[in-house]
Every structure is written in structure tokens, then in C-alpha cells.
Short mmCIF file of N, CA and C in Angstrom, two decimals:
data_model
loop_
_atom_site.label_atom_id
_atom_site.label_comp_id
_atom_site.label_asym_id
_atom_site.label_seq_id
_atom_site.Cartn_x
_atom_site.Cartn_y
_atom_site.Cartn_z
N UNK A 264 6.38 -4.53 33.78
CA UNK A 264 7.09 -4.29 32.55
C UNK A 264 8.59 -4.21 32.84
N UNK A 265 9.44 -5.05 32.06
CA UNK A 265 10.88 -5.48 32.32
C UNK A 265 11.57 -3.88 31.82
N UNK A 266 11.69 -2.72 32.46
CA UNK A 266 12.47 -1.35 31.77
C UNK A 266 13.78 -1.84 31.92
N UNK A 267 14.90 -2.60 32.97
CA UNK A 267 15.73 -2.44 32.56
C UNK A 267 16.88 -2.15 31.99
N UNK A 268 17.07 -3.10 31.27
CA UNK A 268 17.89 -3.70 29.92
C UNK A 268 17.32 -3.64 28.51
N UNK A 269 16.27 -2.44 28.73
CA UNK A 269 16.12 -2.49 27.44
C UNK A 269 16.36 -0.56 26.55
N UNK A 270 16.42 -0.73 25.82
CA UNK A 270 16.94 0.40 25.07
C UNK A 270 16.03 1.26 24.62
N UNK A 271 16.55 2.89 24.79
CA UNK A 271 15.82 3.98 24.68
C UNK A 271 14.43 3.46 24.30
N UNK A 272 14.76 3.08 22.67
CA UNK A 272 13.53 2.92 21.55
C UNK A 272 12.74 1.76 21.86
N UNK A 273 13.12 0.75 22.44
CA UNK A 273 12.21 -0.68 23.35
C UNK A 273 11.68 0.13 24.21
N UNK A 274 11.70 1.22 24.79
CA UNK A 274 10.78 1.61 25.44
C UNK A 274 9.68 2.37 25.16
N UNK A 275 10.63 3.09 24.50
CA UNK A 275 9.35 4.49 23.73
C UNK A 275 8.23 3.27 22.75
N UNK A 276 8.77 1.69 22.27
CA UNK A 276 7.83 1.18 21.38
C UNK A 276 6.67 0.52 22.68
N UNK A 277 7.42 0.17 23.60
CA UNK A 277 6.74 -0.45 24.98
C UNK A 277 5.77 0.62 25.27
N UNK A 278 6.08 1.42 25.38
CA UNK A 278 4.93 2.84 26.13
C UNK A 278 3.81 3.42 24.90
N UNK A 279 4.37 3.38 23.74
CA UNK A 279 3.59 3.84 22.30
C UNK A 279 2.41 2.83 22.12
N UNK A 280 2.96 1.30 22.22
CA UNK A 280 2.06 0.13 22.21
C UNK A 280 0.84 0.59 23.59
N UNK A 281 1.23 0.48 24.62
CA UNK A 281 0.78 0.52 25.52
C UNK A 281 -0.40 1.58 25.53
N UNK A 282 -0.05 2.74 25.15
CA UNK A 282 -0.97 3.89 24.76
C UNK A 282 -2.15 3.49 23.84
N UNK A 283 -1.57 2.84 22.62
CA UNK A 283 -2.65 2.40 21.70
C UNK A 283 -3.22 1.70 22.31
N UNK A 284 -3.06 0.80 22.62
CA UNK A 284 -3.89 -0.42 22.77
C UNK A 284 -5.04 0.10 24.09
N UNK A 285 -4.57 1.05 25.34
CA UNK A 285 -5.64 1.65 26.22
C UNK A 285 -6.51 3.15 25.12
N UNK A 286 -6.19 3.63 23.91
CA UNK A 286 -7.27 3.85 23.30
C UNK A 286 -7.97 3.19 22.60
N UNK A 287 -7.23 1.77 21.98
CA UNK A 287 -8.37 0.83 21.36
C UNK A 287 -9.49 0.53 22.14
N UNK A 288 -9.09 -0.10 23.59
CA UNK A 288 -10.03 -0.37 24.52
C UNK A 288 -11.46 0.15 25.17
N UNK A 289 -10.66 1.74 24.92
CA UNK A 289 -11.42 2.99 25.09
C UNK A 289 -12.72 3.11 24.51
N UNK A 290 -12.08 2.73 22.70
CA UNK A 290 -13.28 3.01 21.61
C UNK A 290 -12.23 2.52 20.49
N UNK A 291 -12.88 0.95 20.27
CA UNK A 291 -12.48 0.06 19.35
C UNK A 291 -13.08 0.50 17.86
N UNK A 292 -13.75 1.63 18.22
CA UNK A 292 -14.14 2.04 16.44
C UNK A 292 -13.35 3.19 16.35
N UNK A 293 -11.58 3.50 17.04
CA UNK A 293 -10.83 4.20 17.15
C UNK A 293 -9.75 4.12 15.70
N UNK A 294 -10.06 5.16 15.29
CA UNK A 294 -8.54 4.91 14.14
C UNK A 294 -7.11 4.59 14.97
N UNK A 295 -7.48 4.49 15.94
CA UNK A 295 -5.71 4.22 16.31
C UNK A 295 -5.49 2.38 16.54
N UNK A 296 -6.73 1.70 16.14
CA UNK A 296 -6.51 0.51 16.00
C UNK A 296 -5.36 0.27 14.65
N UNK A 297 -5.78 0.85 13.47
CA UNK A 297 -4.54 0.91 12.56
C UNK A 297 -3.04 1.36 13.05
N UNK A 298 -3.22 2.26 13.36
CA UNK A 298 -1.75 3.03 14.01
C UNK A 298 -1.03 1.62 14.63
N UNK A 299 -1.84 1.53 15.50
CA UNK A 299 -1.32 -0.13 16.70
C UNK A 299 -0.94 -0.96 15.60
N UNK A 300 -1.54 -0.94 14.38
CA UNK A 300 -1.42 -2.54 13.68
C UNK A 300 -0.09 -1.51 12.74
N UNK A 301 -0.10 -0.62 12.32
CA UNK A 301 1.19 -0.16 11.52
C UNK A 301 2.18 -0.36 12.45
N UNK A 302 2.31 0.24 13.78
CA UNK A 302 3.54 0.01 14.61
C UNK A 302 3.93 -1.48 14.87
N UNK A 303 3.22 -2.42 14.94
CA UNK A 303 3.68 -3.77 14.88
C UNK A 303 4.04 -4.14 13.35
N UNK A 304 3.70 -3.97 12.51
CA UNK A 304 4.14 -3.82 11.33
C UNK A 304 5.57 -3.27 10.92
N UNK A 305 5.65 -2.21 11.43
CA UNK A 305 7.00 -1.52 11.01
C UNK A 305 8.18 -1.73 12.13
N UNK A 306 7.54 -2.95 13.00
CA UNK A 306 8.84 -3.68 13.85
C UNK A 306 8.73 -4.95 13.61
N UNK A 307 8.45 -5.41 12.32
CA UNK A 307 8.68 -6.75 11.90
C UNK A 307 7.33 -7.80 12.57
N UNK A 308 6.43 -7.36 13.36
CA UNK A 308 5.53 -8.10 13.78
C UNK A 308 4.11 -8.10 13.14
N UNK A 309 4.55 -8.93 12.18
CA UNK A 309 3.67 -8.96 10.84
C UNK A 309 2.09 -9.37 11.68
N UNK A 310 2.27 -10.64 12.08
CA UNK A 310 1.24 -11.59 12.76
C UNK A 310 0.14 -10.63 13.74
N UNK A 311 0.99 -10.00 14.34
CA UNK A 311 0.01 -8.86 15.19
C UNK A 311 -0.59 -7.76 14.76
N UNK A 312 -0.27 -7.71 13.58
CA UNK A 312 -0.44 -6.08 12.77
C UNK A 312 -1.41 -6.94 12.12
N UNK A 313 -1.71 -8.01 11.52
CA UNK A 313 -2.63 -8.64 10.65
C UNK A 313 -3.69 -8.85 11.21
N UNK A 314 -3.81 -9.50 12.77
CA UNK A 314 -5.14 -9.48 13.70
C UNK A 314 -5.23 -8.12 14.07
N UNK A 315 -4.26 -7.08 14.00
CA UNK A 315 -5.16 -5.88 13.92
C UNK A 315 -5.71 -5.06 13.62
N UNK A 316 -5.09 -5.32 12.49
CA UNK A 316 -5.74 -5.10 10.98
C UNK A 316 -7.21 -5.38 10.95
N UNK A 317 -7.02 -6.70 10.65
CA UNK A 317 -8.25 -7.09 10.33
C UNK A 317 -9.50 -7.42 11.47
N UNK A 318 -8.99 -6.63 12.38
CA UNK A 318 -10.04 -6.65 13.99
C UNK A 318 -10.52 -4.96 13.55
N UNK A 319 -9.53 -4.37 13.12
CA UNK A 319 -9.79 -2.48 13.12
C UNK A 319 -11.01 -2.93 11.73
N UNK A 320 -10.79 -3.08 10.73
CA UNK A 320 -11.62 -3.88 9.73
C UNK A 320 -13.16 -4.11 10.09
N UNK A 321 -13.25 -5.08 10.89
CA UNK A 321 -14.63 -5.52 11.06
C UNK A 321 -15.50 -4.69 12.43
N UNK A 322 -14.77 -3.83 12.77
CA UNK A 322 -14.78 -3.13 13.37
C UNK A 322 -15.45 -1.10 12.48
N UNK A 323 -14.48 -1.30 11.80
CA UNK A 323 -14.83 0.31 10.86
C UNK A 323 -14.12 -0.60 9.16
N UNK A 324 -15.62 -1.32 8.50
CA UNK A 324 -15.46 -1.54 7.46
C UNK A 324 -14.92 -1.08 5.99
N UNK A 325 -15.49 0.63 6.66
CA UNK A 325 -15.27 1.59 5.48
C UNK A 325 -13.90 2.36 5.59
N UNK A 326 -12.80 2.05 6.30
CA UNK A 326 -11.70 2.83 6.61
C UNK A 326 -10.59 2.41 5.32
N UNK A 327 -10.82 3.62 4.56
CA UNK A 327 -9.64 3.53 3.63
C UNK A 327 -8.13 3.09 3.66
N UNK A 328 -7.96 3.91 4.99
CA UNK A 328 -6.79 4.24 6.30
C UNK A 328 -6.13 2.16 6.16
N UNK A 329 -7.16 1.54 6.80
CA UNK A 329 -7.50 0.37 7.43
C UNK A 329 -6.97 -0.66 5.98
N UNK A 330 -7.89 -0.60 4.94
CA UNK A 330 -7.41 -1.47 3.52
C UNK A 330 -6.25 -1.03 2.56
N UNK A 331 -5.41 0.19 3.07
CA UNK A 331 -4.37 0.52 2.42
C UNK A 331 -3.11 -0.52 3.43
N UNK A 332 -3.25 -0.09 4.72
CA UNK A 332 -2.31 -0.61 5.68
C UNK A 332 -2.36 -2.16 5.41
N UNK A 333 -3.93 -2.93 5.08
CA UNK A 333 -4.20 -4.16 4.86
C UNK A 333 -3.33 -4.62 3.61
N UNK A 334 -3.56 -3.96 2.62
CA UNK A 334 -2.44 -4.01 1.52
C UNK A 334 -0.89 -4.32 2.00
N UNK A 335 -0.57 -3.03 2.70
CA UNK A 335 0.88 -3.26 2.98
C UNK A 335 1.30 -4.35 3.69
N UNK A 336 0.45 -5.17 4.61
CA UNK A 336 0.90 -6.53 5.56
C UNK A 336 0.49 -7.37 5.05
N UNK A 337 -0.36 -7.31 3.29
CA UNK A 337 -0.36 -8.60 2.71
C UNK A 337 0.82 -8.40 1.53
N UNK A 338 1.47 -7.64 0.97
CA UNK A 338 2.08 -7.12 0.22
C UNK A 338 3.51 -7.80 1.43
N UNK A 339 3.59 -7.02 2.49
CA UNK A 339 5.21 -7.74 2.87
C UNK A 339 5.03 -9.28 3.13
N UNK A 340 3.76 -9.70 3.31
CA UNK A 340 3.93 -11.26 3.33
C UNK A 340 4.02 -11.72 2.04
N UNK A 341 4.18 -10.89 0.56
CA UNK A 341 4.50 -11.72 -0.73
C UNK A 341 3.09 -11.87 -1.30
N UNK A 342 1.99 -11.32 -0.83
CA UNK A 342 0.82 -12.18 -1.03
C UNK A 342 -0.05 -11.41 -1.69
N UNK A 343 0.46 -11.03 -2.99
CA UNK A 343 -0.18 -10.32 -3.73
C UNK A 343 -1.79 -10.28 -4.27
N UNK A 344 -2.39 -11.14 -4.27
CA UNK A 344 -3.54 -11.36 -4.78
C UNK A 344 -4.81 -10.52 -3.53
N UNK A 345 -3.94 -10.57 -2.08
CA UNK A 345 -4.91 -10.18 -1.25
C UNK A 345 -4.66 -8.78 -0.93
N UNK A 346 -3.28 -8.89 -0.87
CA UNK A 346 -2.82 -7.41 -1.39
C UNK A 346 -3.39 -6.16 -2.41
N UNK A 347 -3.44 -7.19 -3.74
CA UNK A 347 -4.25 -6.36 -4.85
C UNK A 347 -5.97 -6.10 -4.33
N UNK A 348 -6.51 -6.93 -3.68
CA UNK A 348 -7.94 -6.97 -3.25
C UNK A 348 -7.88 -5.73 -2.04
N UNK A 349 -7.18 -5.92 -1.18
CA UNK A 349 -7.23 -4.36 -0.33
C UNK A 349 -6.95 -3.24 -1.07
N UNK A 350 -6.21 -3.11 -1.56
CA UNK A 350 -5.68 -1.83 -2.16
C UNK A 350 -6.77 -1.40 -3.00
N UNK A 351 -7.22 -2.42 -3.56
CA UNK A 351 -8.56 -2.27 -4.53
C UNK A 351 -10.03 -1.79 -3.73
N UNK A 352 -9.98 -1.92 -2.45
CA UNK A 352 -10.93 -1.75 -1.95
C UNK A 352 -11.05 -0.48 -0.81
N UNK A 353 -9.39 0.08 -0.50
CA UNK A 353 -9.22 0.95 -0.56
C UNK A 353 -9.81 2.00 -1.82
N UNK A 354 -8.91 1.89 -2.97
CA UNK A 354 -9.41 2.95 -4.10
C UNK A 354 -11.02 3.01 -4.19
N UNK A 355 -12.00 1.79 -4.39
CA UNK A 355 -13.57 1.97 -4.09
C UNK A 355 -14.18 3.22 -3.23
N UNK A 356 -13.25 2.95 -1.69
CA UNK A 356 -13.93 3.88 -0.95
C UNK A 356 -13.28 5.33 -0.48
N UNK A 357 -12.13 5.64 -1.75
CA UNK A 357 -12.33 6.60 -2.03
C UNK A 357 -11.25 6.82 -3.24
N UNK A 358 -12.08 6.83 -4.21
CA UNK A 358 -11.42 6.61 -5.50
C UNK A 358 -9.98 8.27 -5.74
N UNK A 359 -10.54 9.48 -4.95
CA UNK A 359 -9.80 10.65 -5.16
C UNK A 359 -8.26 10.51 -5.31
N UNK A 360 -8.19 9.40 -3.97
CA UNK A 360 -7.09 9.02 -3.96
C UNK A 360 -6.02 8.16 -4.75
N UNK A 361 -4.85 8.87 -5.11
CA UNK A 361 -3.95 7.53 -6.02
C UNK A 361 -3.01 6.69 -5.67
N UNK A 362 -3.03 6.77 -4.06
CA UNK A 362 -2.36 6.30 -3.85
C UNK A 362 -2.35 4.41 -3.75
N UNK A 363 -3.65 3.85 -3.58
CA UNK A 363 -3.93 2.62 -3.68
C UNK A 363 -3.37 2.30 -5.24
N UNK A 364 -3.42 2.93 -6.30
CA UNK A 364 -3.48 2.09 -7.51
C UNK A 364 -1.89 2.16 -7.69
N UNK A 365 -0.89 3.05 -7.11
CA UNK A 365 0.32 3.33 -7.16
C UNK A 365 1.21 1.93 -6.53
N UNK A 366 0.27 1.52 -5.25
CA UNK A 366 0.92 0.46 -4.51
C UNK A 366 0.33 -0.49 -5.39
N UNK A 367 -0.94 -0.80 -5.83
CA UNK A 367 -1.00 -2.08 -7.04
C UNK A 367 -0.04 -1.94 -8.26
N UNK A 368 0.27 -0.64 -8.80
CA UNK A 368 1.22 -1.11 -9.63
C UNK A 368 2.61 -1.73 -9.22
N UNK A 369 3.01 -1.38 -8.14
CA UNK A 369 4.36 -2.24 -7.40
C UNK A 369 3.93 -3.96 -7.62
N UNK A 370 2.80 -3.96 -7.02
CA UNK A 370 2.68 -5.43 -7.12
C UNK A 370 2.62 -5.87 -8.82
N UNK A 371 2.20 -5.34 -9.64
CA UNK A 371 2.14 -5.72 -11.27
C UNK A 371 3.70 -5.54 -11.42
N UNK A 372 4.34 -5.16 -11.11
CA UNK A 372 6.09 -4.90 -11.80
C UNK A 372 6.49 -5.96 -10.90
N UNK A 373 5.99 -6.29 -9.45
CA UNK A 373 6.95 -6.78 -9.38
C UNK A 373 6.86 -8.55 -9.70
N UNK A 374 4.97 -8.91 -10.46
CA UNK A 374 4.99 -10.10 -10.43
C UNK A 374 5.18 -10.10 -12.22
N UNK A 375 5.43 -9.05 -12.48
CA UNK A 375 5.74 -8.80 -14.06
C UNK A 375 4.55 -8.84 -15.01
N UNK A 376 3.32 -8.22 -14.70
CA UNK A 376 2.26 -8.35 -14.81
C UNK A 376 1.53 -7.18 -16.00
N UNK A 377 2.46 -7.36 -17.05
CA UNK A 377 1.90 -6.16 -17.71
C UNK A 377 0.01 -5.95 -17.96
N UNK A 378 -0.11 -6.62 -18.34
CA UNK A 378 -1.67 -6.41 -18.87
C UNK A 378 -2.18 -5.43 -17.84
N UNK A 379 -2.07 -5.89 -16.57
CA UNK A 379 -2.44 -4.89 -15.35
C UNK A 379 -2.17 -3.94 -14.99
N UNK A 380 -0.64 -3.73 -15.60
CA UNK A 380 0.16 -2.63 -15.33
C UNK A 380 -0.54 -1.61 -16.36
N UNK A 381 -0.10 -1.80 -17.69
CA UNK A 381 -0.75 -0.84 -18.27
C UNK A 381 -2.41 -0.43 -17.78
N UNK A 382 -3.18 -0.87 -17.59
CA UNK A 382 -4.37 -0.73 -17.38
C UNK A 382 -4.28 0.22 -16.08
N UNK A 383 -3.70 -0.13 -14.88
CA UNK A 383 -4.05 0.29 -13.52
C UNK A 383 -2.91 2.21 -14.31
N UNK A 384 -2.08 2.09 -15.09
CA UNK A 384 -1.33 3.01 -15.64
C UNK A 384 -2.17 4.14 -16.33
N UNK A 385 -2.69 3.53 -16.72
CA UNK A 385 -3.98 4.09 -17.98
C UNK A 385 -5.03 5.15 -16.77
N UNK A 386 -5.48 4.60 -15.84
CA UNK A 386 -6.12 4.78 -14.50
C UNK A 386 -5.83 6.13 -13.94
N UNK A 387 -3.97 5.86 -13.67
CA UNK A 387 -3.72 7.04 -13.07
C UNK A 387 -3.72 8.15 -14.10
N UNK A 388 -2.56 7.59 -15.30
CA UNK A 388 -2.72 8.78 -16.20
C UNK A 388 -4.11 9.59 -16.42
N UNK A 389 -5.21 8.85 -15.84
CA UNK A 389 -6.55 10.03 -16.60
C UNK A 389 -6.97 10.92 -15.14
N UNK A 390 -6.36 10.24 -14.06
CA UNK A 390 -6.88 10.77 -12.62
C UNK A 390 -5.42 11.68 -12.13
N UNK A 391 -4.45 11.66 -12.04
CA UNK A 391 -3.21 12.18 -11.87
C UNK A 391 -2.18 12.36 -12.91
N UNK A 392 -2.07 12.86 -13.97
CA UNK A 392 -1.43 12.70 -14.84
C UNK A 392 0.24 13.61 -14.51
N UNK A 393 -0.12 14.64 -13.68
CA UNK A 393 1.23 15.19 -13.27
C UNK A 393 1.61 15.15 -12.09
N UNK A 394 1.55 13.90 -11.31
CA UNK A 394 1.55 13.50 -9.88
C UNK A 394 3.08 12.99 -10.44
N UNK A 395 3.90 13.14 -9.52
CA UNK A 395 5.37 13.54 -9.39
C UNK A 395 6.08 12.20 -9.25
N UNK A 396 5.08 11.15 -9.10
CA UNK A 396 5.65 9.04 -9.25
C UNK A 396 5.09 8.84 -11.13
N UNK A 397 4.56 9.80 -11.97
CA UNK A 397 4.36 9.12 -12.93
C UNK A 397 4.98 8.67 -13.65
N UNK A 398 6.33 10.12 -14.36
CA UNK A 398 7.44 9.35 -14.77
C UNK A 398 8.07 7.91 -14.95
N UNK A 399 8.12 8.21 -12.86
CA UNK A 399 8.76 7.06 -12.92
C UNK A 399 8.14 5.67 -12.94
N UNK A 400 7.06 6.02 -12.39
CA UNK A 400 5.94 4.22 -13.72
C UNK A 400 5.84 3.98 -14.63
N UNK A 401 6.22 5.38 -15.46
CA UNK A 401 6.24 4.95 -17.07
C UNK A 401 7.51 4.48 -17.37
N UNK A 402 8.64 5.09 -16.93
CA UNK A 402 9.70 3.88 -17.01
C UNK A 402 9.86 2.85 -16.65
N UNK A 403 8.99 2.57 -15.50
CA UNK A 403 8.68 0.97 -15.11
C UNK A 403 8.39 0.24 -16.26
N UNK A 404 6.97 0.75 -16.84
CA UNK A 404 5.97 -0.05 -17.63
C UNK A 404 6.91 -0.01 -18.54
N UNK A 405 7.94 0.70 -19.47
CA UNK A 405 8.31 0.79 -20.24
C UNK A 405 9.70 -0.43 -20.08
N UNK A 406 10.27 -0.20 -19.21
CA UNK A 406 11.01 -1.65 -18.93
C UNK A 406 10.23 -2.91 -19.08
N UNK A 407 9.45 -2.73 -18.33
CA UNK A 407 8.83 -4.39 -18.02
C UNK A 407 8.39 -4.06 -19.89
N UNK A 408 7.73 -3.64 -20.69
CA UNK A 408 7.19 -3.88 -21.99
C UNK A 408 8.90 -4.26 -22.63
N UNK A 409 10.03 -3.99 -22.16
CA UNK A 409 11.17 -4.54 -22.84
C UNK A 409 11.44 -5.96 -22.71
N UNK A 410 11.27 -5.56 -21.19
CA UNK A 410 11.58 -7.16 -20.80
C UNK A 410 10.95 -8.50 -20.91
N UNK A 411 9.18 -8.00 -21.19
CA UNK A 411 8.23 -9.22 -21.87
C UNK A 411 8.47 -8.95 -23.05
N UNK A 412 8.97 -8.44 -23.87
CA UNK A 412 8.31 -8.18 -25.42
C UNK A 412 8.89 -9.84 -26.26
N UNK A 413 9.49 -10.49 -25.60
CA UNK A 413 9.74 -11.69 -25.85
C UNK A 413 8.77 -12.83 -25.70
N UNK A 414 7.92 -12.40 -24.83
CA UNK A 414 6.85 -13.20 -24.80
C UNK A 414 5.90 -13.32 -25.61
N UNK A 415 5.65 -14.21 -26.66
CA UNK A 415 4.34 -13.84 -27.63
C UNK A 415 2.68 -13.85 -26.57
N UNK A 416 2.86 -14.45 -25.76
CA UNK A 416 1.92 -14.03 -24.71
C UNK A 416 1.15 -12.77 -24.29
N UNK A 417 2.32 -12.33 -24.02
CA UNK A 417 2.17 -10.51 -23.16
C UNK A 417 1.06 -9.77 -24.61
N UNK A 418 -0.34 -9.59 -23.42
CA UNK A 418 -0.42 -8.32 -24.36
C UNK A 418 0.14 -7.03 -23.73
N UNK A 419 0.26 -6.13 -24.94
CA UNK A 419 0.96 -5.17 -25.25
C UNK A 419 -0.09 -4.09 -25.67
N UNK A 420 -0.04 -2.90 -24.69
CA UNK A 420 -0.96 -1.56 -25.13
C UNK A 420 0.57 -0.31 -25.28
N UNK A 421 -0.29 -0.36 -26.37
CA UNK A 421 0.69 1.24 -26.12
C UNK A 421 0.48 2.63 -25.41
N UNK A 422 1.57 3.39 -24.35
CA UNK A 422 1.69 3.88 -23.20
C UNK A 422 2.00 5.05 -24.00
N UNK A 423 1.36 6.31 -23.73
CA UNK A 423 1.49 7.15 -24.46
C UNK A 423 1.23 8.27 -23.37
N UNK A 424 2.67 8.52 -23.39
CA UNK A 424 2.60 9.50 -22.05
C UNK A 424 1.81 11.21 -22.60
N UNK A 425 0.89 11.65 -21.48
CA UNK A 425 0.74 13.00 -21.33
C UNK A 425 1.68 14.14 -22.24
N UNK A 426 0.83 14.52 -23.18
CA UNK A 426 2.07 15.55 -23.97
C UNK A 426 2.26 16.93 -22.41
N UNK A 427 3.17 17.41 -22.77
CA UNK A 427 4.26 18.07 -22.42
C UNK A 427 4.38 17.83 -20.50
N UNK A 428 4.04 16.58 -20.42
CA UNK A 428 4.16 16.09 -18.75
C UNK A 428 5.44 16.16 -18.44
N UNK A 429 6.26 16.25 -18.92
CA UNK A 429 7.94 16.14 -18.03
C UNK A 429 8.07 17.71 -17.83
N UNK A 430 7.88 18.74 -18.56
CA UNK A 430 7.89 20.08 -18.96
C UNK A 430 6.48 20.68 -17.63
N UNK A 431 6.24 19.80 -17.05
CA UNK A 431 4.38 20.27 -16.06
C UNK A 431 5.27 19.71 -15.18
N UNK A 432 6.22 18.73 -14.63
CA UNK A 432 6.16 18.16 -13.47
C UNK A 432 6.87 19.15 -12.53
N UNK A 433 6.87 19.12 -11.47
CA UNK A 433 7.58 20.03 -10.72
C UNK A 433 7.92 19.20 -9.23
#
């Protein structure tokens, strides 16, 4: 291993990698196969985080952990449709959580996707209604319903926020 010329944090990522990957080896039905695939992820190494992704995957099918992270490395490749299918399959296996339908609504705003938006909106409002991102999705949805309302296309539900939710949020 070239230590060198290379800098503090090239190392600590050199030695962090290195660690994961001798517990993957260890026991490949290890949650730290995700960890490995987030840290290549969050240094721009999309390609490696995706085979490890989807190796941690077929490996521990049912890892929530595993199809949220899957979301996020199809989500930075633009690739919403597979994106929406993890995240979705995250929330399945364990619906408690809101955080999968929070990251599908990013993808509905950002492909301007009302029909979905309201709906996946509708979702949280009945499962989290004073979770501390609602607000600010309802001003999302409420933009994007400005910004299609030109479309005779767009359907249109009406968003009817939680009575006294701004007055509950904390």
C-alpha cells in the first residue's frame, strides 16, 4: 500500500476500506457490506458501491439498511425509476419507517411528478403527520401544484394539511 504521498484522509479511507472489506470476508451476511458500499459511495465511487450494494443484497435480501442505500446510488446516478423501486422496497420491509417515502418524494419533485407526490404525501401525512420534514413537503407539493397548474394534464388532489400541525411541530 503506496502511504506516502497520500493525505491524512486517503489514508484513514485506505485503512476504513481495508477493515470492511476483511469483515465482509469474515461473514458476507455482515451489515458492513453496506457500510463498504456507502463509503465508496460518499467518495464518488458510484460503480463500486453498486456491486456492493447489490452483492450485500443477494446476500441479506431483507435488509432495509441495504434498499435504502440502493435507492441512494440509483438516485445519484439520475435513475429514478430504480431508485423509486428500492426505496419502495425498503418501505415493504419495514413500513414504520418514513424515511423511504421521504427520499421518493425527492424523486417526484424533482421529476415534477405530482400525481405521486401527492399520493406518497397523503402516505406520510396518515403515518407521520408531525415529523419535522412535513412542512417542508407541503411547500414542495404546494409549489410544484403552482408550477403544473398550467398543465391541463396534471391531476390535482387537494393537500390539506393536519389542523393545528405548525402549532405541534417542534
Amino acid at each position: 500500500m503506496r502511504l506516502v504521498n497520500m493525505t491524512e484522509s486517503e489514508v484513514y479511507l485506505k485503512r476504513k476500506i481495508h477493515e470492511l472489506e476483511s469483515k465482509v470476508m469474515e461473514n458476507p451476511k455482515s451489515d458492513a457490506i453496506f457500510d463498504l458500499a456507502t463509503l465508496y459511495k460518499d467518495n464518488d465511487n458510484i460503480t463500486k458501491a453498486l456491486e456492493y450494494c447489490v452483492f450485500g443484497l443477494r446476500k441479506i435480501p431483507d435488509s432495509h439498511k441495504g434498499f435504502i442505500l440502493l435507492g441512494d446510488i440509483f438516485l445519484t446516478m439520475k435513475n429514478h425509476p430504480k431508485a423509486e423501486r428500492a426505496y419502495a422496497n425498503a418501505f415493504k420491509l419495514k413500513p414504520s419507517d418514513p424515511e423511504p417515502l421521504f427520499r421518493m418524494s425527492d424523486i417526484y419533485i424533482e421529476s415534477e411528478d405530482i400525481k405521486k407526490l401527492n399520493t406518497n404525501y397523503q402516505k406520510l401525512e396518515s403515518t407521520v403527520p408531525l415529523d419535522k420534514r412535513m412542512p417542508i413537503l407541503e411547500d414542495a407539493v404546494h409549489q410544484l401544484r403552482k408550477k403544473t397548474a398550467d398543465n391541463p394534464l396534471t391531476v390535482h388532489k387537494n393537500i390539506n394539511p393536519a389542523p393545528n400541525r405548525k402549532e405541534n411541530v417542534k
